[in-house]
Short mmCIF file of C-alpha atoms and ligand atoms in Angstrom, two decimals:
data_model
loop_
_atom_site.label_atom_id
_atom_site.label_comp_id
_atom_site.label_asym_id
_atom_site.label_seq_id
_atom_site.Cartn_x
_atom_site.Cartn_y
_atom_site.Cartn_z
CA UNK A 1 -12.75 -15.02 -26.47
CA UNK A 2 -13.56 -13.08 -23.67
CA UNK A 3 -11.85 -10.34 -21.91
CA UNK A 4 -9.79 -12.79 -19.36
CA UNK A 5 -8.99 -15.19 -22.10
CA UNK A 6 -7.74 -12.46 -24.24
CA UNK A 7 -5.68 -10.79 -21.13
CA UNK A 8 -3.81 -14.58 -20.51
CA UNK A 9 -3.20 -14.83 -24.10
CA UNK A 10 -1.91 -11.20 -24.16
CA UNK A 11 0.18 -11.96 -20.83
CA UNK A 12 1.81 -15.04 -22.18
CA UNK A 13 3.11 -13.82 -25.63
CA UNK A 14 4.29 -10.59 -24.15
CA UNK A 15 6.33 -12.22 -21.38
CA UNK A 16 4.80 -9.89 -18.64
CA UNK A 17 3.15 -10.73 -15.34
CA UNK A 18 0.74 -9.26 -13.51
CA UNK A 19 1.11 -7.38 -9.92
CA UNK A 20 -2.00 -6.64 -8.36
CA UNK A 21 -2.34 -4.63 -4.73
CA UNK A 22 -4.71 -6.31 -1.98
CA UNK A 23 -7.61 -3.11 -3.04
CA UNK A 24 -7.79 -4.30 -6.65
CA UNK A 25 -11.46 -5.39 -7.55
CA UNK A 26 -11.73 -8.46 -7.50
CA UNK A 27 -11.85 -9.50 -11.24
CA UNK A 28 -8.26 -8.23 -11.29
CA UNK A 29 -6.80 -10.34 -8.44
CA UNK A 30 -8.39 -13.36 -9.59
CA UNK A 31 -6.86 -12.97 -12.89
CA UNK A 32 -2.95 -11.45 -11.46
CA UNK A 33 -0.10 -13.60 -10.90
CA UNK A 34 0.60 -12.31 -7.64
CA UNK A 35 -1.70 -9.65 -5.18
CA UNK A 36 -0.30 -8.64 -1.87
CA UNK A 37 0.65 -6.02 0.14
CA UNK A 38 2.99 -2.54 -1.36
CA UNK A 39 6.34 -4.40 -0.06
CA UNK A 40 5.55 -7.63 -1.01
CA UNK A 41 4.27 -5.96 -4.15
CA UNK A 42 7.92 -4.44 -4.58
CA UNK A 43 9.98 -7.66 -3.84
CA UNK A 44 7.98 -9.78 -6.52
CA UNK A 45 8.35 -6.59 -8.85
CA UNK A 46 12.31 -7.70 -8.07
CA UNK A 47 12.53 -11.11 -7.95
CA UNK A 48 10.37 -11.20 -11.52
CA UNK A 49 13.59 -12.06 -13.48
CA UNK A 50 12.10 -14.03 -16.76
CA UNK A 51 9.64 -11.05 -17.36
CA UNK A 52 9.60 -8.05 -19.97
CA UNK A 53 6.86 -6.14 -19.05
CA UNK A 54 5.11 -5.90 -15.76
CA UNK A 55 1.43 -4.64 -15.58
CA UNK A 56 1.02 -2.80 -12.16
CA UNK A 57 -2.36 -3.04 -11.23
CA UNK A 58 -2.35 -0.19 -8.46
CA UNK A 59 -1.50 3.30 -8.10
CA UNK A 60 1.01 5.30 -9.04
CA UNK A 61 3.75 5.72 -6.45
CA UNK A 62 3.73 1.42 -6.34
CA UNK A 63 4.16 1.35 -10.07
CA UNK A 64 6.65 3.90 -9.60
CA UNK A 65 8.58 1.82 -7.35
CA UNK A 66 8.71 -1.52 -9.36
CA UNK A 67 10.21 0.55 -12.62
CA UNK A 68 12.76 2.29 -10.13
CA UNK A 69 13.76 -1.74 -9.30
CA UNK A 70 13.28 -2.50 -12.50
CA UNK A 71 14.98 -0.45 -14.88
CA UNK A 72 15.51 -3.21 -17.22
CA UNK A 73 11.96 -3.97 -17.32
CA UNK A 74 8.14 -2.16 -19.04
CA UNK A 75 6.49 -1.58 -15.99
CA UNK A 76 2.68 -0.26 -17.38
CA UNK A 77 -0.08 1.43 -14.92
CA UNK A 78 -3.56 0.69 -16.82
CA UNK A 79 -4.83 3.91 -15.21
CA UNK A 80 -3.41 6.94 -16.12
CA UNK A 81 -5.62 8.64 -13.14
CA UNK A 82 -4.68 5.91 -11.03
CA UNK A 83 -2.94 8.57 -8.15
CA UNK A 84 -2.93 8.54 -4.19
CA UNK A 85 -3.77 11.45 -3.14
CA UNK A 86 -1.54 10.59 0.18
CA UNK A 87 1.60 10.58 -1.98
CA UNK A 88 0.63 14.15 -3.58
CA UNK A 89 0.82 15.78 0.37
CA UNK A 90 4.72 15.26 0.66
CA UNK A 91 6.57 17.95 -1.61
CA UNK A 92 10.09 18.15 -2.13
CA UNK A 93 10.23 21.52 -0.88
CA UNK A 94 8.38 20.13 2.01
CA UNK A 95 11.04 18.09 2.72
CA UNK A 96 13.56 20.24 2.44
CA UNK A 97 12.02 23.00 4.61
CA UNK A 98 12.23 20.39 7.32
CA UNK A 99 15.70 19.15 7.05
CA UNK A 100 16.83 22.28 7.50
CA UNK A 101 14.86 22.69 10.56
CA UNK A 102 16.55 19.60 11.81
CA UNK A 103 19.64 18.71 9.49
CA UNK A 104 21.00 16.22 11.63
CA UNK A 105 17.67 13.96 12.03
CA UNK A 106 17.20 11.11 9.28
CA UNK A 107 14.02 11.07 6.67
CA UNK A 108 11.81 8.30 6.99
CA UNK A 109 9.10 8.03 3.81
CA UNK A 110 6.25 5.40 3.93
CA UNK A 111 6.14 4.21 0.47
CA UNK A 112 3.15 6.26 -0.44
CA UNK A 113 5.27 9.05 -1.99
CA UNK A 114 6.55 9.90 -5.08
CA UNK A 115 10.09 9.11 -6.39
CA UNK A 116 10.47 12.61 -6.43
CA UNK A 117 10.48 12.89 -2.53
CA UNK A 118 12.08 9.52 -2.03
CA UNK A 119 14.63 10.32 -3.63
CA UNK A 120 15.23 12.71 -0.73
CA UNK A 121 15.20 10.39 2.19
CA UNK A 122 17.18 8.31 3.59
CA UNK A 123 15.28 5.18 3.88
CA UNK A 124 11.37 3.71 2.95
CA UNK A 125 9.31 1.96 5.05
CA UNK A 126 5.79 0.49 4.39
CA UNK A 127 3.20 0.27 7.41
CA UNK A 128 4.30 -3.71 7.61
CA UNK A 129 7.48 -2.85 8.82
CA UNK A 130 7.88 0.99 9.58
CA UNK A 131 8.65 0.08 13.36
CA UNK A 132 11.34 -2.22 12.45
CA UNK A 133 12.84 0.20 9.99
CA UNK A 134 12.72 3.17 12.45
CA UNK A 135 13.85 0.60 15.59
CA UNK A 136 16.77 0.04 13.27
CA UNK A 137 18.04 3.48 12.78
CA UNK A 138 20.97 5.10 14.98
CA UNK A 139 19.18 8.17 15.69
CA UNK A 140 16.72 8.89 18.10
CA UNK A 141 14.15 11.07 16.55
CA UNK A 142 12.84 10.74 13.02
CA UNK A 143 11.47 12.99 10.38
CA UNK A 144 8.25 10.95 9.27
CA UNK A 145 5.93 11.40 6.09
CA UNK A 146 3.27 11.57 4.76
CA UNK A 147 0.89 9.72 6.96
CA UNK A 148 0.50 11.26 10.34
CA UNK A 149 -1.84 8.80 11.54
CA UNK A 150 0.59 5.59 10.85
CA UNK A 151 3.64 8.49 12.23
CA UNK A 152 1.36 8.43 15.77
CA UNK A 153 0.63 4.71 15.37
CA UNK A 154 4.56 3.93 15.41
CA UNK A 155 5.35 7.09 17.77
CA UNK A 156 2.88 4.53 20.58
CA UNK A 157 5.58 1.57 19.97
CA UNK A 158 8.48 3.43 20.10
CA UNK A 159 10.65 5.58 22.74
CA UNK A 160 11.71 7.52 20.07
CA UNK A 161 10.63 10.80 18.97
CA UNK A 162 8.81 11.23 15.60
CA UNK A 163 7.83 14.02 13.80
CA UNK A 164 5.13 14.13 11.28
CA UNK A 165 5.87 15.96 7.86
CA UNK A 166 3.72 17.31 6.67
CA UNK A 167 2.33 17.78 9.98
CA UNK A 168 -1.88 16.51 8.57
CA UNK A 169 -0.87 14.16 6.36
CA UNK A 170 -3.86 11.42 5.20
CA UNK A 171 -5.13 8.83 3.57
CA UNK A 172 -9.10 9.88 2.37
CA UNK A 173 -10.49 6.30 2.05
CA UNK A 174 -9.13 5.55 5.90
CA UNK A 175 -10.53 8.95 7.48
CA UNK A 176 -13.92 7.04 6.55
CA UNK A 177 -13.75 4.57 9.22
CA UNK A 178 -15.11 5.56 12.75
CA UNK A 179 -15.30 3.72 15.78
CA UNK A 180 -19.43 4.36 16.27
CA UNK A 181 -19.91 2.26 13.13
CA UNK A 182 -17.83 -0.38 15.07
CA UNK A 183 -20.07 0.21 18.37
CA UNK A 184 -23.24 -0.62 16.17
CA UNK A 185 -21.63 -3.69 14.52
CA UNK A 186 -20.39 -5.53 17.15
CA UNK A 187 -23.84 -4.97 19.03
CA UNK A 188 -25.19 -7.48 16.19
CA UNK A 189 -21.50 -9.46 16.34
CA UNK A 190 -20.28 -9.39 19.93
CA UNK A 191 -17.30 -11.66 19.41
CA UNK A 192 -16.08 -10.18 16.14
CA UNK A 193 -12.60 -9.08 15.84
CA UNK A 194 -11.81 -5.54 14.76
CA UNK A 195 -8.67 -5.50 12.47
CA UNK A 196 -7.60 -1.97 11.18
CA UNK A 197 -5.08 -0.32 8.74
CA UNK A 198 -2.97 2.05 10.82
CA UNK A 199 -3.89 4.72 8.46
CA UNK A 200 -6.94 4.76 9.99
CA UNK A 201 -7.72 7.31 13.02
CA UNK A 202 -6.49 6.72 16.33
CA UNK A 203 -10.02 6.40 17.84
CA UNK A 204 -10.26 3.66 15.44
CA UNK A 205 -6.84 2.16 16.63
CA UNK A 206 -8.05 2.15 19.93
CA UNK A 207 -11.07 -0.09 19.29
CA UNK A 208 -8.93 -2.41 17.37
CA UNK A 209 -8.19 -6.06 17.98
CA UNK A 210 -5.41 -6.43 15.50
CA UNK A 211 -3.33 -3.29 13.90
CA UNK A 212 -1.81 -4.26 10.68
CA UNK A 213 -1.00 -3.92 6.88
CA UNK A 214 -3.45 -5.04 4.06
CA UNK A 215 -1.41 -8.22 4.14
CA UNK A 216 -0.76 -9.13 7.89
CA UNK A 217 -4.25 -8.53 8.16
CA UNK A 218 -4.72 -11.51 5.75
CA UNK A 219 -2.36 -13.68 7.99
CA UNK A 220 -3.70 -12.84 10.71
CA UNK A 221 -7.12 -13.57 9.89
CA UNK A 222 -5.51 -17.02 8.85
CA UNK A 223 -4.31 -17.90 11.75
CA UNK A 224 -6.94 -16.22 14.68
CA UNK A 225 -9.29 -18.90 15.85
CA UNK A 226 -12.16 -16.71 15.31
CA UNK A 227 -15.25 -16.65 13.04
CA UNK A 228 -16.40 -12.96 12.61
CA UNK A 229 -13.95 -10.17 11.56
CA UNK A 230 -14.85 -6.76 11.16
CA UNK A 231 -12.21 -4.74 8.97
CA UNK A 232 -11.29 -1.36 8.51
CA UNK A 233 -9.39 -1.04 5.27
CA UNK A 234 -10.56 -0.48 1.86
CA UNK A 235 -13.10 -3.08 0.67
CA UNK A 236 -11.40 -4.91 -2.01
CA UNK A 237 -9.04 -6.68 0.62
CA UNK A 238 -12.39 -8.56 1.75
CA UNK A 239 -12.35 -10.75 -1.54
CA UNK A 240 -8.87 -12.08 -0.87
CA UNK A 241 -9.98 -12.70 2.86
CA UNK A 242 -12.96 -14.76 1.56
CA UNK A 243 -11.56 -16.48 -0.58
CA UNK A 244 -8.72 -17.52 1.98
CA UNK A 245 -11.16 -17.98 4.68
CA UNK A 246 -14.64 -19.29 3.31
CA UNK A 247 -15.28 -20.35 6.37
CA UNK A 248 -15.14 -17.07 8.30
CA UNK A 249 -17.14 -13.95 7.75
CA UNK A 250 -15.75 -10.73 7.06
CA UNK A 251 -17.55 -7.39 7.39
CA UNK A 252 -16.26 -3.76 6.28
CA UNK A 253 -16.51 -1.48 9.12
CA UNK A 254 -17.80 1.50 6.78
CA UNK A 255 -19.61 0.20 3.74
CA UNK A 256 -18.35 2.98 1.39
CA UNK A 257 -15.07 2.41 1.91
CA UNK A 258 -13.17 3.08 -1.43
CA UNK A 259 -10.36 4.29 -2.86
CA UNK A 260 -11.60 5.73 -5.82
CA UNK A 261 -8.08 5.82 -7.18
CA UNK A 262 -7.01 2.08 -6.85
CA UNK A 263 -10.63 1.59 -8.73
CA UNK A 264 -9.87 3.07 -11.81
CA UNK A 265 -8.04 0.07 -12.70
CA UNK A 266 -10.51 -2.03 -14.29
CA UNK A 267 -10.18 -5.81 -16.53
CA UNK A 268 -11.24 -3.49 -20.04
CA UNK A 269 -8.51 -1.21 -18.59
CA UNK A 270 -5.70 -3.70 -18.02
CA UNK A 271 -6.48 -5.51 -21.57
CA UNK A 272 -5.89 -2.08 -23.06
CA UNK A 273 -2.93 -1.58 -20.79
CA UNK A 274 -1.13 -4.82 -22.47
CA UNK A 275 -2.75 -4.50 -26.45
CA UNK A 276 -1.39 -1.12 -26.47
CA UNK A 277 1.62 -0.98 -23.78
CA UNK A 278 0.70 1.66 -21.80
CA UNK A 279 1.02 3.56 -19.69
CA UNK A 280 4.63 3.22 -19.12
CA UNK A 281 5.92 4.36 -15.89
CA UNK A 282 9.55 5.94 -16.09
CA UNK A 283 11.13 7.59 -13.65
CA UNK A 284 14.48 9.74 -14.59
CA UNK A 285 17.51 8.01 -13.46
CA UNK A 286 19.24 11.11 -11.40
CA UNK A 287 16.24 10.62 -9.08
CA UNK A 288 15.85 6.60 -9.53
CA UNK A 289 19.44 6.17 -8.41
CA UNK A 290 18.62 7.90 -5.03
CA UNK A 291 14.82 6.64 -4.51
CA UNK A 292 16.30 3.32 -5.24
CA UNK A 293 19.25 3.44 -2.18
CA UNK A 294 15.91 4.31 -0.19
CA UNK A 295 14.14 1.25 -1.22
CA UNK A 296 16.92 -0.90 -0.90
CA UNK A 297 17.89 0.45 2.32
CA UNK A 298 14.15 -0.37 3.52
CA UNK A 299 14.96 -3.70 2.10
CA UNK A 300 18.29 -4.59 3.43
CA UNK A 301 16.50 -3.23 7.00
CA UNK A 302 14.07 -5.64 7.13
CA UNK A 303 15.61 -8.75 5.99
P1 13P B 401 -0.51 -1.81 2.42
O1 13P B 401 0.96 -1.65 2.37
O2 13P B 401 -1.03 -2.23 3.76
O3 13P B 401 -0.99 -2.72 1.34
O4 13P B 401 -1.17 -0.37 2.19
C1 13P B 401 -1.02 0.37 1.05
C2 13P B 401 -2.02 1.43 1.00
O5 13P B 401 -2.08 2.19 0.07
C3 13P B 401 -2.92 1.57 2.13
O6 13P B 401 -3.86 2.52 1.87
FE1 SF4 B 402 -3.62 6.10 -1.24
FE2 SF4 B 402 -5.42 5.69 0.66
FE3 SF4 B 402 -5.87 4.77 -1.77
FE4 SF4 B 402 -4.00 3.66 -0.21
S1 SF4 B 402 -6.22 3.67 0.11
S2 SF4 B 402 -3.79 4.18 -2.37
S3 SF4 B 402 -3.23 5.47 0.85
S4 SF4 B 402 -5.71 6.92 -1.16
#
């Protein structure tokens, strides 16, 4: 048998499925039952009701979120390693230290945290609907975290104030991208469009045709009647946008663009992952309870 076979077979008798993010190599999302986006990641996680296990195949504060949903449920990371570093740059005490700078203002986390510090906010928000979730809230300023560069992306849409906790907050693989790379590329592709993560810079947002999440990138490219994309976001979203599009060509705007995290996950990995059922993700309840309200919140938000 070989390694897929003996993953399906694995899958099947175990009753668990298989979430994969958009960054996955591709091997893994041709073999998940679902890839997507980290919120469309986290409603499947939910809606999941016949399974007993599910095998995250992501990092850790996503796997993190479908066992806080799921409490009921075996939710496995096949990396151990498997960590953003983005999520590491938002403390508790962090948070803290700024609520009582402004006590009255309302905590806004982009999913890219740990439970730890959601658990201390009042409401999530991915970068596919952090403007919506922010429009929605009575208040007009916002403590933001951890990104600064999606905080500055949303600050340009909206009248209201937000501040950036911490105040340099990053994401390594987007800080790759910059806009000379573009320059050179669309001198060879003049009527590419540029679509780009809003974790990216915002000399990169400027050159951009289309700002969006891993996933509205996807629809987008669907729908635009063009034929050349260039895209800045890590590189595994370009299988999925293939394989959608055959038709179109898609070209990363920084060849190196990785996150060496989400690649830890590999097939050998995830076939170990189900064999041996680990590694399970738990997350004590005292802090699930109140990461969850955040979630759902987010959820109930953006309905
Ligand atoms: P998306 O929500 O766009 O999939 O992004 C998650 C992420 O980690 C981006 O670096
Ligand atoms: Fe974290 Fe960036 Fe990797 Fe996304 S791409 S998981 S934000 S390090």
């Amino acid at each position: 048998m070989t390694i897929t076979e003996k993953i399906v077979k694995l899958k099947k008798e175990k009753k668990a499925v298989i979430l994969a993010h958009n960054y996955q190599r591709p091997e893994i999302q041709d073999i998940a039952d679902y890839v997507g986006d980290s919120i469309e990641l986290s409603r499947k996680a939910m809606d999941e009701r016949e399974a007993k296990m599910i095998v995250f195949s992501a990092v850790d504060f996503m796997a993190e979120s479908a066992a806080i949903l799921n409490p009921e449920k075996k939710v496995l990371l096949p990396s151990l390693g498997a960590r953003c570093p983005m999520a590491q740059m938002l403390t508790v005490d962090e948070i803290k230290r700024w609520k009582v700078l402004y006590p009255l203002v309302p905590v806004v986390l982009y999913v890219n945290t740990l439970a730890s510090a959601k658990a201390y906010c009042d409401v999530c928000c991915t970068s596919a609907n952090a403007l919506e979730v922010i429009e929605s809230l009575n208040a007009e300023t916002v403590l933001f975290g951890p990104d600064r560069n999606l905080a500055e992306h949303i600050q340009k849409k909206t009248g209201k104030t937000i501040i950036p906790i911490p105040e340099w907050g990053f994401c390594p693989t987007h800080l790759l991208f910059q806009p000379e790379d573009v320059q050179v590329l669309k001198m060879k592709y003049p009527d590419a469009v540029v679509m780009v993560h809003p974790e990216c810079t915002f000399e990169m947002r400027d050159v951009a045709d289309f700002i969006g999440s891993t996933s509205q990138m996807c629809r987008y490219a669907k729908e635009k009647n063009a034929k050349t994309f260039i895209v800045a976001t890590e590189e595994g979203l370009l299988h999925r946008l293939r394989k959608d599009n055959p038709r179109k060509r898609f070209i990363l705007a920084y060849e190196e663009a990785f996150c060496p995290n989400m690649k830890l996950n590999t097939l050998e990995r995830l076939y170990v992952a189900l064999k041996e059922e680990k590694y399970v993700v738990t997350v004590p309840e005292s802090i699930a309870r109140q990461a969850r309200k955040a979630l759902e919140r987010m959820f109930e938000l953006t309905n």
